[in-house]
CSV table of C-alpha atoms and ligand atoms in Angstrom, one decimal:
chain,number,residue,atom,x,y,z
A,123,MET,CA,87.7,80.1,125.1
A,124,ARG,CA,85.8,82.5,122.9
A,125,PHE,CA,87.5,85.7,121.9
A,126,ASN,CA,86.4,88.9,120.2
A,127,LYS,CA,85.0,87.9,116.8
A,128,THR,CA,87.2,90.5,115.0
A,129,LEU,CA,90.2,88.4,115.9
A,130,ASP,CA,89.0,85.5,113.6
A,131,ALA,CA,90.0,87.5,110.5
A,132,ILE,CA,93.4,88.6,111.8
A,133,LYS,CA,96.6,86.9,110.6
A,134,VAL,CA,99.5,87.6,112.9
A,135,TYR,CA,101.9,90.0,111.3
A,136,GLU,CA,105.1,88.4,110.3
A,137,ALA,CA,108.0,90.7,111.1
A,138,GLY,CA,111.4,90.5,109.5
A,139,LYS,CA,113.3,87.6,110.8
A,140,PRO,CA,115.7,88.5,113.6
A,141,ILE,CA,119.3,87.6,113.6
A,142,GLU,CA,118.8,85.6,116.8
A,143,LEU,CA,116.4,83.2,115.0
A,144,VAL,CA,118.9,82.4,112.2
A,145,VAL,CA,121.6,81.7,114.9
A,146,ARG,CA,119.2,79.3,116.6
A,147,GLU,CA,117.8,77.6,113.5
A,148,PHE,CA,120.8,77.3,111.3
A,149,GLY,CA,123.6,77.4,113.8
A,150,ILE,CA,125.3,80.3,112.0
A,151,ASP,CA,127.6,82.6,113.9
A,152,SER,CA,125.8,85.9,114.5
A,153,LYS,CA,128.8,87.7,113.0
A,154,GLU,CA,128.3,85.9,109.7
A,155,ILE,CA,124.7,86.9,109.4
A,156,VAL,CA,123.6,89.8,107.3
A,157,LYS,CA,120.1,91.2,107.9
A,158,LEU,CA,118.7,93.2,104.9
A,159,ALA,CA,115.1,92.5,105.8
A,160,SER,CA,113.5,95.3,107.9
A,161,ASN,CA,114.7,98.5,106.2
A,162,GLU,CA,116.8,99.5,109.2
A,163,ASN,CA,119.6,102.0,108.8
A,164,PRO,CA,122.7,99.8,108.3
A,165,TYR,CA,124.9,102.6,109.7
A,166,GLY,CA,123.0,102.6,112.9
A,167,CYS,CA,122.4,105.9,114.6
A,168,SER,CA,124.5,109.0,115.4
A,169,PRO,CA,127.2,108.5,118.0
A,170,LYS,CA,125.6,111.6,119.7
A,171,VAL,CA,122.5,109.5,120.2
A,172,GLN,CA,124.4,106.8,121.9
A,173,GLU,CA,126.0,109.3,124.2
A,174,ALA,CA,122.6,110.8,125.1
A,175,VAL,CA,121.2,107.4,125.9
A,176,ARG,CA,124.1,106.5,128.1
A,177,GLY,CA,123.7,109.8,129.9
A,178,SER,CA,120.1,109.0,130.8
A,179,VAL,CA,120.6,105.4,132.0
A,180,GLU,CA,120.6,106.5,135.6
A,181,ASN,CA,117.0,107.8,135.2
A,182,MET,CA,115.6,104.4,134.4
A,183,ALA,CA,113.9,104.0,137.8
A,184,ARG,CA,111.6,107.0,137.1
A,185,TYR,CA,108.7,107.1,134.7
A,186,PRO,CA,109.4,109.2,131.6
A,187,ASP,CA,108.1,112.8,131.2
A,188,ASP,CA,104.6,111.9,130.0
A,189,SER,CA,104.2,115.2,128.3
A,190,MET,CA,107.2,114.3,126.1
A,191,TYR,CA,107.8,118.0,125.9
A,192,GLY,CA,111.4,117.8,124.7
A,193,LEU,CA,110.8,115.5,121.8
A,194,LYS,CA,107.6,117.2,120.8
A,195,ALA,CA,109.3,120.6,120.8
A,196,GLY,CA,112.1,119.1,118.7
A,197,LEU,CA,109.6,117.8,116.1
A,198,ALA,CA,107.6,121.0,116.2
A,199,LYS,CA,110.8,123.0,115.4
A,200,ARG,CA,111.9,120.6,112.7
A,201,PHE,CA,108.6,120.7,110.9
A,202,ASP,CA,107.5,124.2,111.8
A,203,VAL,CA,104.3,123.1,113.5
A,204,LYS,CA,102.9,123.6,117.0
A,205,THR,CA,103.6,121.1,119.8
A,206,HIS,CA,99.8,120.5,120.2
A,207,GLU,CA,99.8,119.3,116.5
A,208,VAL,CA,102.2,116.4,117.4
A,209,ILE,CA,101.6,113.0,119.0
A,210,ILE,CA,104.3,110.5,119.8
A,211,GLY,CA,103.8,106.7,119.5
A,212,ALA,CA,105.8,103.6,120.3
A,213,GLY,CA,106.7,103.5,116.6
A,214,SER,CA,104.4,105.2,114.1
A,215,ASP,CA,102.7,101.8,114.2
A,216,GLN,CA,101.1,102.8,117.5
A,217,VAL,CA,99.9,106.1,116.0
A,218,ILE,CA,98.3,104.1,113.2
A,219,GLU,CA,96.6,102.0,115.8
A,220,PHE,CA,95.3,105.1,117.7
A,221,ALA,CA,94.0,106.6,114.4
A,222,VAL,CA,92.1,103.5,113.3
A,223,HIS,CA,90.6,103.0,116.7
A,224,ALA,CA,89.6,106.7,116.9
A,225,LYS,CA,88.0,106.9,113.5
A,226,ALA,CA,86.7,103.5,112.4
A,227,ASP,CA,84.4,100.8,113.7
A,228,SER,CA,82.6,97.7,112.4
A,229,GLU,CA,80.5,99.8,110.0
A,230,SER,CA,83.5,101.6,108.5
A,231,LYS,CA,85.5,101.0,105.4
A,232,ILE,CA,89.2,101.7,105.1
A,233,LEU,CA,90.7,102.3,101.6
A,234,ILE,CA,94.3,101.2,101.0
A,235,ASN,CA,96.6,100.5,98.1
A,236,SER,CA,96.6,97.0,96.6
A,237,ILE,CA,100.1,96.2,97.9
A,238,THR,CA,101.1,98.3,100.9
A,239,PHE,CA,102.2,98.2,104.6
A,240,ALA,CA,100.5,95.1,106.1
A,241,MET,CA,99.6,96.7,109.4
A,242,TYR,CA,96.9,99.0,108.0
A,243,GLU,CA,94.8,96.0,107.3
A,244,ILE,CA,95.5,94.4,110.7
A,245,TYR,CA,94.5,97.5,112.6
A,246,ALA,CA,91.4,97.8,110.5
A,247,ARG,CA,90.4,94.3,111.5
A,248,HIS,CA,90.9,95.1,115.2
A,249,VAL,CA,87.8,97.3,114.9
A,250,GLY,CA,86.0,95.1,112.4
A,251,ALA,CA,86.3,97.6,109.6
A,252,GLU,CA,86.1,96.5,105.9
A,253,VAL,CA,89.3,96.9,103.9
A,254,ILE,CA,88.9,98.1,100.3
A,255,ARG,CA,92.0,97.9,98.0
A,256,THR,CA,92.8,99.5,94.7
A,257,ALA,CA,93.9,97.2,91.9
A,258,SER,CA,97.2,98.5,90.6
A,259,ARG,CA,100.6,97.9,92.2
A,260,GLU,CA,101.5,101.5,92.4
A,261,HIS,CA,99.3,104.2,94.0
A,262,ASP,CA,96.8,105.2,91.3
A,263,LEU,CA,95.1,108.3,92.8
A,264,ASP,CA,92.3,108.2,90.2
A,265,ALA,CA,91.5,104.7,91.2
A,266,PHE,CA,91.6,105.8,94.9
A,267,TYR,CA,89.2,108.6,94.1
A,268,ALA,CA,86.7,106.3,92.2
A,269,LEU,CA,86.7,103.9,95.2
A,270,TYR,CA,86.3,106.8,97.6
A,271,LEU,CA,83.2,107.9,95.7
A,272,GLU,CA,81.8,104.3,95.7
A,273,HIS,CA,82.6,103.3,99.3
A,274,ARG,CA,82.9,106.5,101.3
A,275,PRO,CA,85.6,105.1,103.6
A,276,ALA,CA,86.3,106.5,107.1
A,277,ILE,CA,90.0,106.4,106.4
A,278,ILE,CA,92.2,106.5,103.3
A,279,PHE,CA,95.9,105.4,103.7
A,280,LEU,CA,98.5,106.8,101.3
A,281,CYS,CA,101.9,105.3,101.9
A,282,THR,CA,104.5,107.4,100.1
A,283,PRO,CA,107.1,106.1,99.5
A,284,ASN,CA,105.3,102.8,99.6
A,285,ASN,CA,106.5,99.8,101.5
A,286,PRO,CA,107.1,97.1,100.1
A,287,THR,CA,107.4,98.5,96.6
A,288,GLY,CA,109.5,101.7,97.1
A,289,ASP,CA,107.7,103.9,94.6
A,290,SER,CA,106.6,107.4,95.6
A,291,ILE,CA,103.7,109.7,94.7
A,292,ASP,CA,104.4,113.3,93.6
A,293,ALA,CA,103.6,115.7,96.4
A,294,SER,CA,101.5,117.9,94.1
A,295,ALA,CA,99.3,114.9,93.1
A,296,VAL,CA,98.8,114.1,96.8
A,297,MET,CA,97.7,117.6,97.5
A,298,GLU,CA,95.3,117.7,94.6
A,299,PHE,CA,93.9,114.3,95.7
A,300,ILE,CA,93.2,115.3,99.3
A,301,ALA,CA,91.5,118.5,98.1
A,302,LYS,CA,88.8,116.4,96.5
A,303,ILE,CA,88.1,114.4,99.7
A,304,ASP,CA,85.4,115.5,102.1
A,305,SER,CA,86.5,116.7,105.5
A,306,GLU,CA,84.8,113.8,107.4
A,307,THR,CA,87.3,111.3,105.8
A,308,LEU,CA,90.6,110.9,107.6
A,309,VAL,CA,93.5,110.8,105.1
A,310,ILE,CA,96.6,109.2,106.6
A,311,VAL,CA,99.9,110.0,104.8
A,312,ASP,CA,102.5,107.5,106.0
A,313,GLY,CA,105.9,109.1,105.4
A,314,ALA,CA,108.0,106.4,107.0
A,315,TYR,CA,110.6,106.8,104.2
A,316,MET,CA,110.0,110.5,103.4
A,317,GLU,CA,113.6,111.4,104.4
A,318,TYR,CA,114.9,109.2,101.5
A,319,ALA,CA,112.3,110.5,99.0
A,320,ARG,CA,113.1,114.1,99.9
A,321,TYR,CA,116.8,113.5,99.3
A,322,LYS,CA,116.3,111.8,96.0
A,323,ASP,CA,113.6,114.0,94.4
A,324,SER,CA,112.2,117.2,95.9
A,325,ALA,CA,109.0,116.7,93.9
A,326,LYS,CA,108.2,113.7,96.2
A,327,ALA,CA,108.7,115.6,99.4
A,328,LEU,CA,105.5,116.2,101.3
A,329,GLU,CA,105.8,118.8,104.1
A,330,PRO,CA,103.7,118.0,107.1
A,331,LYS,CA,103.2,121.7,107.7
A,332,THR,CA,101.8,122.3,104.2
A,333,LEU,CA,99.5,119.3,104.6
A,334,ILE,CA,98.0,120.2,107.9
A,335,SER,CA,97.7,123.9,107.2
A,336,THR,CA,95.8,123.1,104.0
A,337,PHE,CA,93.7,120.3,105.3
A,338,ASP,CA,92.1,119.6,108.7
A,339,ASN,CA,91.5,115.9,107.9
A,340,VAL,CA,95.1,114.8,107.3
A,341,LEU,CA,97.3,112.9,109.6
A,342,TYR,CA,101.0,112.7,108.6
A,343,LEU,CA,103.1,109.9,110.1
A,344,GLY,CA,106.9,109.7,110.5
A,345,THR,CA,109.2,107.4,112.3
A,346,PHE,CA,112.7,107.2,113.9
A,347,SER,CA,113.0,103.5,112.9
A,348,LYS,CA,114.3,104.0,109.4
A,349,ALA,CA,116.5,106.9,108.3
A,350,TYR,CA,117.2,107.8,112.0
A,351,GLY,CA,118.5,104.3,112.8
A,352,LEU,CA,116.4,103.8,115.9
A,353,GLY,CA,114.2,100.8,115.1
A,354,GLY,CA,115.1,99.2,118.4
A,355,MET,CA,113.9,102.3,120.4
A,356,ARG,CA,110.3,102.3,119.0
A,357,VAL,CA,109.6,106.0,118.4
A,358,GLY,CA,107.2,107.4,115.8
A,359,TYR,CA,105.0,110.4,115.5
A,360,GLY,CA,101.9,111.9,114.0
A,361,ILE,CA,101.3,115.4,112.9
A,362,ALA,CA,97.8,116.8,112.4
A,363,SER,CA,95.3,119.4,113.3
A,364,GLN,CA,94.8,119.9,117.0
A,365,GLU,CA,91.3,118.3,116.6
A,366,ILE,CA,92.8,115.1,115.4
A,367,ILE,CA,95.6,115.0,117.8
A,368,THR,CA,93.2,115.6,120.7
A,369,ALA,CA,91.1,112.6,119.6
A,370,LEU,CA,94.2,110.3,119.3
A,371,TYR,CA,95.4,111.3,122.7
A,372,LYS,CA,92.3,109.8,124.3
A,373,LEU,CA,93.6,106.4,123.2
A,374,ARG,CA,97.2,106.8,124.3
A,375,PRO,CA,98.3,104.8,127.3
A,376,PRO,CA,100.4,106.8,129.8
A,377,PHE,CA,104.2,106.6,129.4
A,378,ASN,CA,104.0,104.9,126.0
A,379,ILE,CA,107.6,105.8,125.2
A,380,THR,CA,110.5,104.9,127.4
A,381,THR,CA,112.9,107.5,128.9
A,382,LEU,CA,115.8,106.1,126.8
A,383,SER,CA,113.8,106.2,123.6
A,384,LEU,CA,112.7,109.8,124.2
A,385,GLU,CA,116.4,110.8,124.8
A,386,ALA,CA,117.5,108.9,121.7
A,387,ALA,CA,114.9,110.4,119.4
A,388,SER,CA,115.5,114.0,120.6
A,389,ALA,CA,119.3,113.6,120.1
A,390,ALA,CA,118.8,112.0,116.7
A,391,LEU,CA,116.8,115.1,115.5
A,392,GLU,CA,119.8,117.2,116.5
A,393,ASP,CA,122.2,115.4,114.2
A,394,ASP,CA,120.9,115.7,110.7
A,395,THR,CA,124.4,115.4,109.3
A,396,PHE,CA,124.5,111.7,110.3
A,397,VAL,CA,121.1,111.0,108.8
A,398,GLN,CA,121.9,112.8,105.5
A,399,MET,CA,125.3,110.9,105.3
A,400,SER,CA,123.6,107.5,105.6
A,401,ILE,CA,120.9,108.4,103.1
A,402,LYS,CA,123.6,109.5,100.6
A,403,LYS,CA,125.5,106.2,101.1
A,404,SER,CA,122.3,104.2,100.8
A,405,PHE,CA,121.4,105.7,97.4
A,406,GLU,CA,125.1,105.2,96.2
A,407,GLU,CA,124.8,101.6,97.1
A,408,MET,CA,121.4,101.3,95.5
A,409,GLU,CA,123.0,102.0,92.2
A,410,ARG,CA,124.9,98.7,92.6
A,411,TYR,CA,121.7,96.9,93.1
A,412,GLU,CA,120.2,98.5,90.0
A,413,ALA,CA,123.3,97.5,88.0
A,414,PHE,CA,123.1,94.0,89.4
A,415,ALA,CA,119.5,93.7,88.4
A,416,ASP,CA,120.2,95.1,84.9
A,417,ALA,CA,123.0,92.7,84.4
A,418,LYS,CA,120.8,89.8,85.4
A,419,GLY,CA,117.8,91.0,83.4
A,420,ILE,CA,115.7,91.3,86.6
A,421,ARG,CA,113.1,93.9,86.7
A,422,PHE,CA,113.0,96.3,89.7
A,423,ILE,CA,110.8,99.1,90.9
A,424,GLU,CA,112.5,102.5,91.1
A,425,SER,CA,112.9,103.1,94.8
A,426,TYR,CA,112.7,106.3,96.8
A,427,THR,CA,113.6,104.4,100.0
A,428,ASN,CA,116.4,102.4,101.6
A,429,PHE,CA,115.3,99.2,100.0
A,430,ILE,CA,114.8,97.8,96.5
A,431,THR,CA,112.2,95.3,95.3
A,432,LEU,CA,113.6,92.8,92.8
A,433,CYS,CA,110.8,91.2,90.7
A,434,LEU,CA,112.1,87.8,89.8
A,435,GLY,CA,111.6,86.1,86.5
A,436,GLU,CA,109.1,83.3,85.9
A,437,GLY,CA,111.5,80.5,86.4
A,438,THR,CA,112.7,81.8,89.8
A,439,ASP,CA,110.5,81.5,92.9
A,440,SER,CA,111.0,84.2,95.5
A,441,THR,CA,110.3,81.9,98.4
A,442,VAL,CA,112.9,79.5,97.2
A,443,VAL,CA,115.4,82.3,96.8
A,444,ALA,CA,114.7,83.9,100.2
A,445,ASP,CA,115.0,80.5,101.9
A,446,ALA,CA,118.3,79.6,100.2
A,447,LEU,CA,119.7,83.0,101.2
A,448,LEU,CA,118.5,82.5,104.8
A,449,ARG,CA,120.3,79.2,105.0
A,450,GLN,CA,123.5,81.0,104.2
A,451,GLY,CA,122.9,83.7,106.8
A,452,MET,CA,121.4,86.4,104.4
A,453,ILE,CA,118.0,87.6,105.6
A,454,VAL,CA,115.8,89.4,103.0
A,455,ARG,CA,112.1,89.7,102.7
A,456,ASP,CA,110.1,87.4,100.5
A,457,LEU,CA,107.1,89.2,99.0
A,458,ALA,CA,105.1,86.1,98.0
A,459,GLY,CA,102.7,86.9,100.8
A,460,TYR,CA,101.9,90.1,99.0
A,461,GLY,CA,101.2,88.3,95.8
A,462,LEU,CA,104.5,89.3,94.2
A,463,ASN,CA,107.2,87.0,93.0
A,464,ALA,CA,109.8,89.4,94.3
A,465,ILE,CA,112.2,89.9,97.2
A,466,ARG,CA,112.7,93.1,99.1
A,467,VAL,CA,116.2,93.9,100.0
A,468,THR,CA,117.3,96.6,102.4
A,469,VAL,CA,120.3,98.4,101.0
A,470,GLY,CA,123.1,97.6,103.5
A,471,ARG,CA,126.7,98.6,104.0
A,472,PRO,CA,129.0,98.0,101.0
A,473,GLU,CA,130.4,94.8,102.4
A,474,GLU,CA,126.9,93.5,103.2
A,475,ASN,CA,125.8,94.3,99.7
A,476,ASP,CA,128.9,92.5,98.3
A,477,ARG,CA,127.8,89.4,100.2
A,478,PHE,CA,124.3,89.7,98.8
A,479,PHE,CA,125.5,90.0,95.2
A,480,ALA,CA,127.9,87.0,95.7
A,481,LEU,CA,125.1,84.8,97.1
A,482,ALA,CA,122.3,86.0,94.8
A,483,GLU,CA,124.5,85.5,91.7
A,484,ALA,CA,124.1,81.8,92.1
A,485,LEU,CA,120.4,81.9,92.8
A,486,ILE,CA,118.7,84.4,90.5
B,131,PLP,C1,108.5,100.8,109.2
B,131,PLP,C2,107.2,101.4,108.8
B,131,PLP,C3,106.4,102.0,109.7
B,131,PLP,C4,106.5,102.0,111.2
B,131,PLP,O1,107.5,101.7,111.8
B,131,PLP,P1,107.7,101.9,113.4
B,131,PLP,O2,108.9,101.2,113.7
B,131,PLP,O3,106.4,101.4,114.0
B,131,PLP,O4,107.7,103.4,113.5
B,131,PLP,C5,105.2,102.5,109.2
B,131,PLP,N1,104.9,102.5,108.0
B,131,PLP,C6,105.7,102.0,107.0
B,131,PLP,C7,105.3,102.1,105.6
B,131,PLP,C8,106.9,101.4,107.4
B,131,PLP,O5,107.6,100.8,106.5
């Protein structure tokens, strides 16, 4: 059977390996498995969120409120924007998909960092757009600007902090950069880890309100999958001018978020204490990873997120290391597919990190 030609260029996204797969493949007891591969919050979500979800279980037979008013109002309040400047997606992934489909086609170019979130390229390929990448590992906004002038992309993605490297761009540099971009180019600022960056260094904190009140051509993305501990609920959001949000809405399927997910996300916004507590612990534990790397003479990228990228030495192969860890029930992310001899490790709970250090000691 022939399929849409754009599919030929798409490689299926490889998600972090689930615990269930390690149980099946290696016969390891699920309780023995530690997953530090998908940047989830190891402390889970607030108990208040669990309570809210339990309370709405009886509403499962009904479609959710398609206006998503409660969650939009919560986000509008949190970020001091209007509800019509917010769109909710099944993960911020879905908002990326809406944005690419809304703005790009087979004549378009999309400009992204050399190493960045793999889904930008996949969505670009959905519509047959050409992907242009910068050369350097970290976001180099001068290089972005030169490529912008050369290619006039329809969309520019800035991922800050960046996944899978963990580095972050100064907010002032992002503002200066966007000021030089014409208003026909959509600039997408992916802030999936912004809660972490804001906690660590206020100079990295990009405020959606400042972005959208200064620029009409910016879409800010956030998610409940990382700091809020709701990866399994699939809720993300976009914040932008009403013009952009209206365009994205045309691509949204009805009821794209479940009733339970809406409840969970709304309740999560109400318990910032829990989120801040888990961010604090994550950075405390991060110091142990940095000390481990220093002691081993391994280079790492300073991280503004809940993960750390360890760049292995020449004699150590990241795929071999990730495989050996997996066989012992420790799931981390091998970055060989990104052209890096590195592993990305989500900072876990203290006892999970103990386990990582004990296993990694013998391997790297
Ligand atoms: C995790 C992640 C997302 C999206 O996650 P969702 O679960 O779809 O909300 C988006 N961008 C980056 C950089 C991420 O790491």
